[in-house]
PDB file of C-alpha atoms in Angstrom:
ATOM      1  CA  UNK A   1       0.000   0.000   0.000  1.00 84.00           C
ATOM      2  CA  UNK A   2       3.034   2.044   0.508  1.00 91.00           C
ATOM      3  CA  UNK A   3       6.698   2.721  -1.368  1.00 95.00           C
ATOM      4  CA  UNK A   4       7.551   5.281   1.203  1.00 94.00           C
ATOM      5  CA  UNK A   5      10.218   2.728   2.267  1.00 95.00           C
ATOM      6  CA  UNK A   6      12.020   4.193  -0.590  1.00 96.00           C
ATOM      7  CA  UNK A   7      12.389   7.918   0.639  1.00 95.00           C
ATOM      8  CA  UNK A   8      16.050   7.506   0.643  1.00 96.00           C
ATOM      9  CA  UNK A   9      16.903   6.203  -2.789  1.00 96.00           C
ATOM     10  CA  UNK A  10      17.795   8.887  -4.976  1.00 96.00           C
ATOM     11  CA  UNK A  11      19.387   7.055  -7.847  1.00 95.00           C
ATOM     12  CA  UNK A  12      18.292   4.307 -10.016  1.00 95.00           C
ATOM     13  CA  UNK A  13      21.074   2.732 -12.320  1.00 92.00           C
ATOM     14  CA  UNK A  14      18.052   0.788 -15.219  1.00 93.00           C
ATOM     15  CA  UNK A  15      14.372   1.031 -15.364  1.00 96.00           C
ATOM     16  CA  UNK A  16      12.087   1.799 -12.480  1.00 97.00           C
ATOM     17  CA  UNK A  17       8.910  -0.221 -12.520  1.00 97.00           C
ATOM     18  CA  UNK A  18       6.187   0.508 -10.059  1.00 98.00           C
ATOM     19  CA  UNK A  19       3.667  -1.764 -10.556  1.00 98.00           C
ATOM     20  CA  UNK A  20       0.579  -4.194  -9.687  1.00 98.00           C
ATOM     21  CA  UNK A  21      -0.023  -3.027  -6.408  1.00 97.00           C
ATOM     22  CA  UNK A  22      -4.030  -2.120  -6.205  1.00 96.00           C
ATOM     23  CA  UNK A  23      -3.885  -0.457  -3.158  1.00 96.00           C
ATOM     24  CA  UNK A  24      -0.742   2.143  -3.531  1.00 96.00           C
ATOM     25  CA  UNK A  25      -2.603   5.708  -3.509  1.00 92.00           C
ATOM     26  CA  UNK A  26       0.424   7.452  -4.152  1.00 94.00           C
ATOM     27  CA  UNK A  27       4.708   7.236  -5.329  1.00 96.00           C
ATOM     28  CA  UNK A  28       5.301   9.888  -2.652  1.00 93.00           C
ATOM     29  CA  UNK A  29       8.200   7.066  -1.612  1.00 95.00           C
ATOM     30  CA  UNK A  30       9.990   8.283  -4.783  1.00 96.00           C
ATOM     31  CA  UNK A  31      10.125  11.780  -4.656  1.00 95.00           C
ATOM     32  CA  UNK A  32      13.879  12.312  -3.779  1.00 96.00           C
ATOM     33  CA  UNK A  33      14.645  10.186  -7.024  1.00 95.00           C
ATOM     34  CA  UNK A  34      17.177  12.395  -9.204  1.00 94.00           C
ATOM     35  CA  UNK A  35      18.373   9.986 -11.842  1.00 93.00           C
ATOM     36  CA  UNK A  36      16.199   6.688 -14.090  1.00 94.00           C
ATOM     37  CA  UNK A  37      19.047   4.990 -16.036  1.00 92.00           C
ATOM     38  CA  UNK A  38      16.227   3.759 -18.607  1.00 94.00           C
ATOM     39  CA  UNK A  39      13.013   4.800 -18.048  1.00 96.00           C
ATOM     40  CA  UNK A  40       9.845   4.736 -16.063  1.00 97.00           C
ATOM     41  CA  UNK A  41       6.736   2.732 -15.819  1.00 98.00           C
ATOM     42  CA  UNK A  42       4.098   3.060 -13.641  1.00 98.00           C
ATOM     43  CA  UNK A  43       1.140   0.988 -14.149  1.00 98.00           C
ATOM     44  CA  UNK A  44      -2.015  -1.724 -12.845  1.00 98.00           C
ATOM     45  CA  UNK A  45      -2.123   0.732  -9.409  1.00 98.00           C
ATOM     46  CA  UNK A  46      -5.528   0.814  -9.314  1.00 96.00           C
ATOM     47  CA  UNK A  47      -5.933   3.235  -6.481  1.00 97.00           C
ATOM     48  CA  UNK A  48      -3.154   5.598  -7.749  1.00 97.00           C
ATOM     49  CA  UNK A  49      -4.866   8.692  -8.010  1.00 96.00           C
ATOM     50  CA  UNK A  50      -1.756  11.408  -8.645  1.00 95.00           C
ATOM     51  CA  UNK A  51       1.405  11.196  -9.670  1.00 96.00           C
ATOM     52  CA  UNK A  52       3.376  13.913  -8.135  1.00 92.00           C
ATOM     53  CA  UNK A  53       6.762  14.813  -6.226  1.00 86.00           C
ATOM     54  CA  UNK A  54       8.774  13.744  -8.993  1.00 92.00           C
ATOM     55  CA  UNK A  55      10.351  16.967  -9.269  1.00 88.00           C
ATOM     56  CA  UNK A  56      14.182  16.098  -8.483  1.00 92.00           C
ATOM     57  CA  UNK A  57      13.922  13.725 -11.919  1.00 91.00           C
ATOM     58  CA  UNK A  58      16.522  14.481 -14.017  1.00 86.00           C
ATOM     59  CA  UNK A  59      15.690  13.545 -17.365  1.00 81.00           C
ATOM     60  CA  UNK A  60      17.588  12.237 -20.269  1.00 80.00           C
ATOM     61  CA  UNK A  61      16.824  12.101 -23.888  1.00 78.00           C
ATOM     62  CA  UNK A  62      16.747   8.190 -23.268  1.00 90.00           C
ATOM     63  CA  UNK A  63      13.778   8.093 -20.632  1.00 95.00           C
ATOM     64  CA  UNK A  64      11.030   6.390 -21.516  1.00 97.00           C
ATOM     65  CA  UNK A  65       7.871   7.166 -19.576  1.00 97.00           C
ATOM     66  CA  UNK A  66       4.643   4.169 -19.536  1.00 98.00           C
ATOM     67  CA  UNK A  67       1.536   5.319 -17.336  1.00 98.00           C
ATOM     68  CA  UNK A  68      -0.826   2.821 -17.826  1.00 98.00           C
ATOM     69  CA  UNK A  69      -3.795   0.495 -16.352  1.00 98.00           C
ATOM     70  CA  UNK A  70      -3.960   3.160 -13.322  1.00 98.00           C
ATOM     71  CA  UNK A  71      -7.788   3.486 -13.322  1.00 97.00           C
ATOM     72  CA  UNK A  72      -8.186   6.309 -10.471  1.00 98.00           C
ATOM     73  CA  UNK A  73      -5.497   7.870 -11.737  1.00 98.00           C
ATOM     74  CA  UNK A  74      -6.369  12.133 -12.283  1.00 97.00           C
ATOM     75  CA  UNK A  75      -3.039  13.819 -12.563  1.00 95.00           C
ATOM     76  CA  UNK A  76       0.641  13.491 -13.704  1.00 96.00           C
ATOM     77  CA  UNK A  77       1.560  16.627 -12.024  1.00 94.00           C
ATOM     78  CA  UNK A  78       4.807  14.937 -11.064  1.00 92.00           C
ATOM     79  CA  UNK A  79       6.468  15.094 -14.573  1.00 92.00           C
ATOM     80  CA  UNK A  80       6.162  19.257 -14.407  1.00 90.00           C
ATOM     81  CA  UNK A  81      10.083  19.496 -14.741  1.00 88.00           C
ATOM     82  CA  UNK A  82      10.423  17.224 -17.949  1.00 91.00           C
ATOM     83  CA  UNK A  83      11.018  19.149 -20.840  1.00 93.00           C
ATOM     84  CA  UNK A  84      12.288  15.620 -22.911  1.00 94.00           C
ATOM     85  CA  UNK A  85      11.861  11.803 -22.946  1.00 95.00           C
ATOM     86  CA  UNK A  86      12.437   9.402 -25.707  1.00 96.00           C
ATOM     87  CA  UNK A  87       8.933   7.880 -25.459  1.00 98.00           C
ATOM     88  CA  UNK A  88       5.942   8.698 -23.874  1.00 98.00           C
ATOM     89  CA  UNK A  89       2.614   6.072 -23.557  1.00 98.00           C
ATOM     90  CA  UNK A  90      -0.365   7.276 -21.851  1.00 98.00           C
ATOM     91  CA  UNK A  91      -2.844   3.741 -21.963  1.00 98.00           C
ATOM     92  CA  UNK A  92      -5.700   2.999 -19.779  1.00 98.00           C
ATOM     93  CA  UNK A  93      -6.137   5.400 -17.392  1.00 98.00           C
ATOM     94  CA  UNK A  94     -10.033   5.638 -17.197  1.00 97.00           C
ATOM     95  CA  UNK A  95     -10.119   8.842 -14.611  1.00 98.00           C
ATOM     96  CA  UNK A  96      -7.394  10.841 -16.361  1.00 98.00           C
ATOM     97  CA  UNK A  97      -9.182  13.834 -17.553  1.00 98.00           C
ATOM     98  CA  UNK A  98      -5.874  16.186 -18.531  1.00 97.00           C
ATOM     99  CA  UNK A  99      -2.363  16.067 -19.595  1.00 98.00           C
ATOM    100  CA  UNK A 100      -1.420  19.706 -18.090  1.00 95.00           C
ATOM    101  CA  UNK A 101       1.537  17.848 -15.767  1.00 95.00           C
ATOM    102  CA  UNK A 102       3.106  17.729 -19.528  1.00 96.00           C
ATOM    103  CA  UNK A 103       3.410  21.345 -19.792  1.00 95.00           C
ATOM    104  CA  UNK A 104       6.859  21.504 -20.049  1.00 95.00           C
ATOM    105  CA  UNK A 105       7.137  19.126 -22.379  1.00 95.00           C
ATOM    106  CA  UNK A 106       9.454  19.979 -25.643  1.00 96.00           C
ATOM    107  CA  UNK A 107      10.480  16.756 -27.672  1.00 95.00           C
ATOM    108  CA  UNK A 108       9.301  13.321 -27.964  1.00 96.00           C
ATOM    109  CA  UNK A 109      12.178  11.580 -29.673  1.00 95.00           C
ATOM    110  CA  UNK A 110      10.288   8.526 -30.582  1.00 96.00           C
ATOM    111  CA  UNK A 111       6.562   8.311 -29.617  1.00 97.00           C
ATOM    112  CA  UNK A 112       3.964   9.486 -28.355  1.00 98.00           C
ATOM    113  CA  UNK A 113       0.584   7.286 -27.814  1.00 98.00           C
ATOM    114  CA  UNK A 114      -2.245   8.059 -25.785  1.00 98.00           C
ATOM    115  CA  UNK A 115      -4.928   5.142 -26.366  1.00 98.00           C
ATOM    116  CA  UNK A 116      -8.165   3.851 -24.419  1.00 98.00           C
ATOM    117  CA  UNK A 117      -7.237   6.999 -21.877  1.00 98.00           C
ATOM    118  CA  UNK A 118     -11.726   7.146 -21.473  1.00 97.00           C
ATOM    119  CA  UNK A 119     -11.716  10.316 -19.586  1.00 98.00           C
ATOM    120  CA  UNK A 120      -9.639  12.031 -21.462  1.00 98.00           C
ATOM    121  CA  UNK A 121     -10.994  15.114 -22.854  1.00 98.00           C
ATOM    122  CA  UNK A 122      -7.979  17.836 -22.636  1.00 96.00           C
ATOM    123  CA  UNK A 123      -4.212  17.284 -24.362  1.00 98.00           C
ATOM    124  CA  UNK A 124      -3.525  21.182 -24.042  1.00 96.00           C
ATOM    125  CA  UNK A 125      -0.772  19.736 -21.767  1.00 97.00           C
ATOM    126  CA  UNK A 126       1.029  18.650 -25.145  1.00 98.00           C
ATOM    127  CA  UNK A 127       0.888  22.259 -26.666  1.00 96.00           C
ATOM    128  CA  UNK A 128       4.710  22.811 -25.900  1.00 96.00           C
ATOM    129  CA  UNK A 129       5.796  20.198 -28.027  1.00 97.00           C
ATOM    130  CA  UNK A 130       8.441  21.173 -30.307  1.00 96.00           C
ATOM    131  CA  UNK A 131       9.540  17.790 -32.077  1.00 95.00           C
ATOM    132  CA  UNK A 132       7.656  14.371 -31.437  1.00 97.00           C
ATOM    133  CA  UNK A 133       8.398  11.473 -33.687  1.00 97.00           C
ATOM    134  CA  UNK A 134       5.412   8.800 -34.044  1.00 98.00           C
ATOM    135  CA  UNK A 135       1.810   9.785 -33.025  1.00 98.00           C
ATOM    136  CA  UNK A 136      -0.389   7.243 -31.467  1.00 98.00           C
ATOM    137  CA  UNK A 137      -3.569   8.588 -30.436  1.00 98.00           C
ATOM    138  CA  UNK A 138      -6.576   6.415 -30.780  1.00 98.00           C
ATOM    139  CA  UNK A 139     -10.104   5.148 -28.478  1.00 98.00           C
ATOM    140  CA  UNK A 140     -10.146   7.834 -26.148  1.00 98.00           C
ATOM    141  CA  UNK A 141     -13.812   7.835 -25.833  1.00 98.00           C
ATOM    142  CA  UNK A 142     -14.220  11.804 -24.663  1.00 98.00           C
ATOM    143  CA  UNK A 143     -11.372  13.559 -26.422  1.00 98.00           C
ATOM    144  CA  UNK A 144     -12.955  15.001 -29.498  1.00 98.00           C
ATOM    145  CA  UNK A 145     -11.234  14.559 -32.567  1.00 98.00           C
ATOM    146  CA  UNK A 146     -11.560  17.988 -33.673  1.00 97.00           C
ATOM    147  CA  UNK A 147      -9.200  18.590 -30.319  1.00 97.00           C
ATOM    148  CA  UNK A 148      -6.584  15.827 -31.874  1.00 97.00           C
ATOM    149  CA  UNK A 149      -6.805  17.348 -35.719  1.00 97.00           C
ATOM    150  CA  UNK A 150      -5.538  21.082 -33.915  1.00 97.00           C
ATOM    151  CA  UNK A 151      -2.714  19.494 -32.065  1.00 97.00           C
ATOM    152  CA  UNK A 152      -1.338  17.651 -35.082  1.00 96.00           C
ATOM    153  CA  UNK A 153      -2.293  20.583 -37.529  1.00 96.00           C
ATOM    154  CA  UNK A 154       0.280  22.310 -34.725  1.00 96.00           C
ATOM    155  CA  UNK A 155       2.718  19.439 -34.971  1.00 96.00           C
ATOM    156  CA  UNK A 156       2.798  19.535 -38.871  1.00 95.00           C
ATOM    157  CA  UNK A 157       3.334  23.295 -38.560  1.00 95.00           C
ATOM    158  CA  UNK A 158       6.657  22.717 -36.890  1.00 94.00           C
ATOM    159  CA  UNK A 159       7.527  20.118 -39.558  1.00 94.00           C
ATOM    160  CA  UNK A 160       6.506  17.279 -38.157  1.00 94.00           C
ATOM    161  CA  UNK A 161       6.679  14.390 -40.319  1.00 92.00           C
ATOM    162  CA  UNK A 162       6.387  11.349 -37.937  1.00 94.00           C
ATOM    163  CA  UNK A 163       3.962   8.141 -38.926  1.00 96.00           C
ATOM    164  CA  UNK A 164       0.628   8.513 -37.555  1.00 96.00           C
ATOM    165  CA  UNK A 165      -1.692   6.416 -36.157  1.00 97.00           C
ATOM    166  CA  UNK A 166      -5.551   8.579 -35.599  1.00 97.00           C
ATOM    167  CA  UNK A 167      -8.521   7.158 -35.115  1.00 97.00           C
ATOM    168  CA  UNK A 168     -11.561   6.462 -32.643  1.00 98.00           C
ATOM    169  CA  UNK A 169     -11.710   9.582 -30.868  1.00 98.00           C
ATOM    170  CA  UNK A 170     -14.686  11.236 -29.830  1.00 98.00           C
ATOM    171  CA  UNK A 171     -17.401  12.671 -32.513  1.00 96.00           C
ATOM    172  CA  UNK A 172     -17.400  15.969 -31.409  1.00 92.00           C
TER     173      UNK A 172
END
């Protein structure tokens, strides 16, 4: 129900997987973390309901960042500070309504998917994308496609020429 036992770890040398525990509410046992060798995934916590206190992260263009299967899941706050990652999936997280923790997000080396995400009705989060390779956004039942056209209309602006994969998003 709890990672708090690891308050003092500030360094992981691979990936960081926290994962299949139903019960954790929160990854406040992480927040003195300043370095992911690989990358990040965080996922089947069904009573996560924020991801915050991540601050400290320090970021390389080879962090990869999975968020999935969290079902109560309503914010990524904790990802305020990270302005790059290689990849970024966003899968199955039926309460998560915004992406604004993403804010200061600038380049996407590789992907970028946000699928079956049912709450989702708000990517404004993504607007300070500069670069993104692949695009991956498909089935999220309340985020209107007209929302989806603007933000890769944006991305094609910049020169953008990434495969794309668009489809299944809200009629509205």
């Amino acid at each position: 129900t709890s990672i708090n036992g690891l308050a003092n770890l500030t360094t992981v040398g691979g990936d960081l997987a926290i994962g299949f525990n139903p019960a954790l509410a929160n990854i406040d046992g992480v927040n003195n973390l300043t370095t992911v060798g690989g990358g990040m995934g965080i996922y089947f916590n069904d009573g996560l309901a924020t991801i915050d206190g991540l601050t400290k992260l320090s970021i390389t263009p080879d962090f990869w960042i999975m968020i999935a299967d969290n079902n109560a899941l309503t914010s990524i706050q904790g990802f305020s500070s990270m302005s790059e990652v290689n990849s970024l999936q966003i899968i199955r997280n039926g309460a998560l309504e915004h992406l604004d923790g993403l804010a200061s997000l600038t380049h996407v080396h590789d992907g970028l998917e946000l699928q079956n995400n049912n709450a989702l009705t708000n990517i404004d989060g993504l607007s300070g994308l500069e670069s993104v390779g692949d695009v991956y956004l498909y089935s999220n039942a309340t985020l209107c496609q007209s929302l989806v056209d603007t933000f890769t209309d944006m991305l094609s602006e910049l020169g953008w020429s990434g495969s794309r994969d668009i489809h299944d998003n809200a009629d509205c």
